[in-house]
């Protein structure tokens, strides 16, 4: 897609630090890394987000994430790996080409707020109502 920075990386118009590639996906280092080894996995066919991406590409990304996470564990010995994927501007998605973040975590590194939320019990009635709404929408 024209004017998509990640499509330009796939087409070789913009360089990247590639770590993995197969028929459907490309994985490369984030140039504003939250932590050393912060890697993005993207589909080669442009899709904006989870609402659009075809099942086959989504599956390929998750299979690649497993391979890359294992390689990260070997290469970087992290204490854990956070997986993160944002959909839509409301969720702070900045690049509108689907991408799956793998962020290696290390002892003493600053917390990622999204991975360290406070556990406060919700309103069970509200939780039940919301669950029913989503479940009903699945059957629409
Ligand atoms: P977000 O859309 O918020 O999930 O994040 C977009 C991510 O893409 C950010 O972490 C950016 O640092 C990263 N990014 C943007 N442009 C490039 C690029 N040319 N190469 C590598 N990473 C990039
Ligand atoms: Zn694109």
PDB file of C-alpha atoms and ligand atoms in Angstrom:
ATOM      1  CA  UNK A   1       0.000   0.000   0.000  1.00  0.00           C
ATOM      2  CA  UNK A   2       1.318   3.437  -0.980  1.00  0.00           C
ATOM      3  CA  UNK A   3       2.467   5.657   1.886  1.00  0.00           C
ATOM      4  CA  UNK A   4       2.576   2.751   4.326  1.00  0.00           C
ATOM      5  CA  UNK A   5       5.967   2.703   6.016  1.00  0.00           C
ATOM      6  CA  UNK A   6       5.846  -1.040   6.707  1.00  0.00           C
ATOM      7  CA  UNK A   7       4.873  -1.832   3.087  1.00  0.00           C
ATOM      8  CA  UNK A   8       7.931   0.210   2.093  1.00  0.00           C
ATOM      9  CA  UNK A   9      10.090  -1.946   4.369  1.00  0.00           C
ATOM     10  CA  UNK A  10       8.617  -5.100   2.783  1.00  0.00           C
ATOM     11  CA  UNK A  11       9.323  -3.705  -0.709  1.00  0.00           C
ATOM     12  CA  UNK A  12      12.904  -2.842   0.253  1.00  0.00           C
ATOM     13  CA  UNK A  13      12.344   0.921  -0.185  1.00  0.00           C
ATOM     14  CA  UNK A  14      13.235   1.511   3.483  1.00  0.00           C
ATOM     15  CA  UNK A  15      15.899  -0.529   5.301  1.00  0.00           C
ATOM     16  CA  UNK A  16      15.285  -2.622   8.381  1.00  0.00           C
ATOM     17  CA  UNK A  17      17.195  -4.846  10.782  1.00  0.00           C
ATOM     18  CA  UNK A  18      15.639  -8.131   9.673  1.00  0.00           C
ATOM     19  CA  UNK A  19      15.533 -11.098  12.042  1.00  0.00           C
ATOM     20  CA  UNK A  20      13.148 -13.468  10.222  1.00  0.00           C
ATOM     21  CA  UNK A  21      11.212 -13.850   6.988  1.00  0.00           C
ATOM     22  CA  UNK A  22       8.947 -16.456   5.410  1.00  0.00           C
ATOM     23  CA  UNK A  23       6.310 -16.475   2.632  1.00  0.00           C
ATOM     24  CA  UNK A  24       3.794 -14.513   4.686  1.00  0.00           C
ATOM     25  CA  UNK A  25       5.662 -12.535   7.330  1.00  0.00           C
ATOM     26  CA  UNK A  26       8.660 -10.321   7.993  1.00  0.00           C
ATOM     27  CA  UNK A  27      10.171  -9.643  11.431  1.00  0.00           C
ATOM     28  CA  UNK A  28      12.576  -6.815  12.166  1.00  0.00           C
ATOM     29  CA  UNK A  29      13.832  -4.687  15.036  1.00  0.00           C
ATOM     30  CA  UNK A  30      11.806  -1.720  16.263  1.00  0.00           C
ATOM     31  CA  UNK A  31      13.935   1.411  15.788  1.00  0.00           C
ATOM     32  CA  UNK A  32      12.486   2.965  18.969  1.00  0.00           C
ATOM     33  CA  UNK A  33      12.973  -0.099  21.151  1.00  0.00           C
ATOM     34  CA  UNK A  34      11.360  -0.304  24.579  1.00  0.00           C
ATOM     35  CA  UNK A  35      14.070  -2.846  25.377  1.00  0.00           C
ATOM     36  CA  UNK A  36      17.010  -4.422  23.515  1.00  0.00           C
ATOM     37  CA  UNK A  37      15.597  -6.974  21.060  1.00  0.00           C
ATOM     38  CA  UNK A  38      12.176  -5.287  20.703  1.00  0.00           C
ATOM     39  CA  UNK A  39      10.967  -6.939  17.506  1.00  0.00           C
ATOM     40  CA  UNK A  40       7.988  -6.370  15.213  1.00  0.00           C
ATOM     41  CA  UNK A  41       6.353  -9.144  13.173  1.00  0.00           C
ATOM     42  CA  UNK A  42       4.246  -7.988  10.233  1.00  0.00           C
ATOM     43  CA  UNK A  43       2.241  -9.627   7.432  1.00  0.00           C
ATOM     44  CA  UNK A  44       3.685  -9.123   3.933  1.00  0.00           C
ATOM     45  CA  UNK A  45       0.190  -8.352   2.641  1.00  0.00           C
ATOM     46  CA  UNK A  46      -1.057  -5.033   3.942  1.00  0.00           C
ATOM     47  CA  UNK A  47      -3.833  -5.266   6.542  1.00  0.00           C
ATOM     48  CA  UNK A  48      -4.503  -2.455   8.970  1.00  0.00           C
ATOM     49  CA  UNK A  49      -5.341  -4.380  12.121  1.00  0.00           C
ATOM     50  CA  UNK A  50      -7.004  -7.403  13.724  1.00  0.00           C
ATOM     51  CA  UNK A  51     -10.344  -6.510  12.116  1.00  0.00           C
ATOM     52  CA  UNK A  52      -8.873  -6.882   8.625  1.00  0.00           C
ATOM     53  CA  UNK A  53      -6.062  -9.407   8.701  1.00  0.00           C
ATOM     54  CA  UNK A  54      -6.812 -12.742   6.973  1.00  0.00           C
ATOM     55  CA  UNK A  55      -6.717 -15.826   9.217  1.00  0.00           C
ATOM     56  CA  UNK A  56      -3.766 -17.358   7.342  1.00  0.00           C
ATOM     57  CA  UNK A  57      -1.581 -14.295   7.921  1.00  0.00           C
ATOM     58  CA  UNK A  58      -2.622 -14.066  11.563  1.00  0.00           C
ATOM     59  CA  UNK A  59      -1.732 -17.724  12.086  1.00  0.00           C
ATOM     60  CA  UNK A  60       1.617 -17.225  10.326  1.00  0.00           C
ATOM     61  CA  UNK A  61       2.448 -14.284  12.588  1.00  0.00           C
ATOM     62  CA  UNK A  62       1.705 -16.260  15.724  1.00  0.00           C
ATOM     63  CA  UNK A  63       3.730 -19.246  14.529  1.00  0.00           C
ATOM     64  CA  UNK A  64       6.621 -16.899  13.719  1.00  0.00           C
ATOM     65  CA  UNK A  65       6.274 -15.275  17.153  1.00  0.00           C
ATOM     66  CA  UNK A  66       6.875 -18.660  18.766  1.00  0.00           C
ATOM     67  CA  UNK A  67      10.038 -19.257  16.715  1.00  0.00           C
ATOM     68  CA  UNK A  68      11.373 -15.781  17.370  1.00  0.00           C
ATOM     69  CA  UNK A  69      10.530 -15.867  21.080  1.00  0.00           C
ATOM     70  CA  UNK A  70      12.512 -19.095  21.404  1.00  0.00           C
ATOM     71  CA  UNK A  71      15.459 -17.526  19.567  1.00  0.00           C
ATOM     72  CA  UNK A  72      15.263 -14.457  21.818  1.00  0.00           C
ATOM     73  CA  UNK A  73      15.303 -16.660  24.886  1.00  0.00           C
ATOM     74  CA  UNK A  74      18.463 -18.332  23.614  1.00  0.00           C
ATOM     75  CA  UNK A  75      20.187 -15.176  22.386  1.00  0.00           C
ATOM     76  CA  UNK A  76      19.226 -12.644  25.056  1.00  0.00           C
ATOM     77  CA  UNK A  77      18.275 -14.719  28.131  1.00  0.00           C
ATOM     78  CA  UNK A  78      15.355 -12.437  29.068  1.00  0.00           C
ATOM     79  CA  UNK A  79      13.367 -12.985  32.271  1.00  0.00           C
ATOM     80  CA  UNK A  80      10.203 -12.918  30.119  1.00  0.00           C
ATOM     81  CA  UNK A  81       8.815 -11.719  26.791  1.00  0.00           C
ATOM     82  CA  UNK A  82       5.806  -9.400  26.494  1.00  0.00           C
ATOM     83  CA  UNK A  83       3.613  -9.682  23.386  1.00  0.00           C
ATOM     84  CA  UNK A  84       1.702  -6.566  22.455  1.00  0.00           C
ATOM     85  CA  UNK A  85      -0.545  -5.659  19.538  1.00  0.00           C
ATOM     86  CA  UNK A  86      -2.573  -2.467  19.193  1.00  0.00           C
ATOM     87  CA  UNK A  87      -5.711  -1.993  17.070  1.00  0.00           C
ATOM     88  CA  UNK A  88      -6.917   1.452  16.091  1.00  0.00           C
ATOM     89  CA  UNK A  89      -5.932   4.971  17.042  1.00  0.00           C
ATOM     90  CA  UNK A  90      -8.005   4.636  20.242  1.00  0.00           C
ATOM     91  CA  UNK A  91      -5.552   1.929  21.346  1.00  0.00           C
ATOM     92  CA  UNK A  92      -2.543   4.083  20.351  1.00  0.00           C
ATOM     93  CA  UNK A  93      -1.833   2.204  17.120  1.00  0.00           C
ATOM     94  CA  UNK A  94       0.549   4.528  15.281  1.00  0.00           C
ATOM     95  CA  UNK A  95       1.566   2.530  12.191  1.00  0.00           C
ATOM     96  CA  UNK A  96      -1.575   1.379  10.409  1.00  0.00           C
ATOM     97  CA  UNK A  97      -0.126  -1.907   9.140  1.00  0.00           C
ATOM     98  CA  UNK A  98      -0.761  -4.848  11.482  1.00  0.00           C
ATOM     99  CA  UNK A  99       2.255  -5.540  13.688  1.00  0.00           C
ATOM    100  CA  UNK A 100       2.893  -7.797  16.648  1.00  0.00           C
ATOM    101  CA  UNK A 101       5.445  -6.568  19.199  1.00  0.00           C
ATOM    102  CA  UNK A 102       7.760  -8.970  21.020  1.00  0.00           C
ATOM    103  CA  UNK A 103       9.462  -7.198  23.922  1.00  0.00           C
ATOM    104  CA  UNK A 104      12.119  -9.088  25.888  1.00  0.00           C
ATOM    105  CA  UNK A 105      12.018  -8.226  29.587  1.00  0.00           C
ATOM    106  CA  UNK A 106      15.034  -8.051  31.862  1.00  0.00           C
ATOM    107  CA  UNK A 107      15.498  -7.850  35.618  1.00  0.00           C
ATOM    108  CA  UNK A 108      15.645  -4.223  36.755  1.00  0.00           C
ATOM    109  CA  UNK A 109      14.220  -2.809  33.496  1.00  0.00           C
ATOM    110  CA  UNK A 110      11.475  -0.191  33.921  1.00  0.00           C
ATOM    111  CA  UNK A 111       7.978  -1.713  34.171  1.00  0.00           C
ATOM    112  CA  UNK A 112       5.805  -1.671  31.075  1.00  0.00           C
ATOM    113  CA  UNK A 113       2.609  -0.110  32.502  1.00  0.00           C
ATOM    114  CA  UNK A 114       0.430  -2.299  30.280  1.00  0.00           C
ATOM    115  CA  UNK A 115       1.953  -5.433  31.832  1.00  0.00           C
ATOM    116  CA  UNK A 116       1.725  -4.215  35.429  1.00  0.00           C
ATOM    117  CA  UNK A 117      -1.845  -3.078  35.996  1.00  0.00           C
ATOM    118  CA  UNK A 118      -3.282  -3.125  39.485  1.00  0.00           C
ATOM    119  CA  UNK A 119      -5.647  -6.032  40.166  1.00  0.00           C
ATOM    120  CA  UNK A 120      -8.856  -4.472  41.473  1.00  0.00           C
ATOM    121  CA  UNK A 121     -11.998  -6.627  41.456  1.00  0.00           C
ATOM    122  CA  UNK A 122     -14.590  -5.302  39.014  1.00  0.00           C
ATOM    123  CA  UNK A 123     -18.361  -5.080  39.339  1.00  0.00           C
ATOM    124  CA  UNK A 124     -19.387  -8.710  38.730  1.00  0.00           C
ATOM    125  CA  UNK A 125     -22.818  -7.751  37.374  1.00  0.00           C
ATOM    126  CA  UNK A 126     -21.255  -5.377  34.892  1.00  0.00           C
ATOM    127  CA  UNK A 127     -18.663  -7.992  33.900  1.00  0.00           C
ATOM    128  CA  UNK A 128     -21.450 -10.523  33.298  1.00  0.00           C
ATOM    129  CA  UNK A 129     -23.489  -8.072  31.220  1.00  0.00           C
ATOM    130  CA  UNK A 130     -20.489  -7.161  29.091  1.00  0.00           C
ATOM    131  CA  UNK A 131     -19.598 -10.827  28.576  1.00  0.00           C
ATOM    132  CA  UNK A 132     -23.176 -11.491  27.411  1.00  0.00           C
ATOM    133  CA  UNK A 133     -23.017  -8.560  24.966  1.00  0.00           C
ATOM    134  CA  UNK A 134     -19.811  -9.828  23.377  1.00  0.00           C
ATOM    135  CA  UNK A 135     -21.046 -13.424  23.278  1.00  0.00           C
ATOM    136  CA  UNK A 136     -24.307 -12.307  21.634  1.00  0.00           C
ATOM    137  CA  UNK A 137     -22.399 -10.281  19.026  1.00  0.00           C
ATOM    138  CA  UNK A 138     -20.384 -13.402  18.165  1.00  0.00           C
ATOM    139  CA  UNK A 139     -23.635 -15.107  17.146  1.00  0.00           C
ATOM    140  CA  UNK A 140     -24.952 -12.181  15.045  1.00  0.00           C
TER     141      UNK A 140
HETATM  142  P1  LIG B   1       2.279   1.014  17.418  1.00  0.00           P
HETATM  143  O1  LIG B   1       1.588   1.345  16.116  1.00  0.00           O
HETATM  144  O2  LIG B   1       2.029   2.025  18.482  1.00  0.00           O
HETATM  145  O3  LIG B   1       1.994  -0.392  17.895  1.00  0.00           O
HETATM  146  O4  LIG B   1       3.844   1.056  17.193  1.00  0.00           O
HETATM  147  C1  LIG B   1       4.489   1.295  15.981  1.00  0.00           C
HETATM  148  C2  LIG B   1       5.913   0.900  16.181  1.00  0.00           C
HETATM  149  O5  LIG B   1       6.587   0.952  14.932  1.00  0.00           O
HETATM  150  C3  LIG B   1       6.676   1.856  17.131  1.00  0.00           C
HETATM  151  O6  LIG B   1       7.195   1.085  18.215  1.00  0.00           O
HETATM  152  C4  LIG B   1       7.768   2.428  16.246  1.00  0.00           C
HETATM  153  O7  LIG B   1       8.976   2.607  16.933  1.00  0.00           O
HETATM  154  C5  LIG B   1       7.909   1.383  15.151  1.00  0.00           C
HETATM  155  N1  LIG B   1       8.430   1.882  13.890  1.00  0.00           N
HETATM  156  C6  LIG B   1       7.990   2.945  13.177  1.00  0.00           C
HETATM  157  N2  LIG B   1       8.717   3.085  12.050  1.00  0.00           N
HETATM  158  C7  LIG B   1       9.639   2.096  12.048  1.00  0.00           C
HETATM  159  C8  LIG B   1      10.679   1.705  11.161  1.00  0.00           C
HETATM  160  N3  LIG B   1      10.914   2.366  10.024  1.00  0.00           N
HETATM  161  N4  LIG B   1      11.426   0.630  11.480  1.00  0.00           N
HETATM  162  C9  LIG B   1      11.195  -0.043  12.627  1.00  0.00           C
HETATM  163  N5  LIG B   1      10.243   0.258  13.513  1.00  0.00           N
HETATM  164  C10 LIG B   1       9.460   1.329  13.237  1.00  0.00           C
HETATM  165 ZN1  LIG B   2       1.296  -1.581   4.749  1.00  0.00          ZN
END
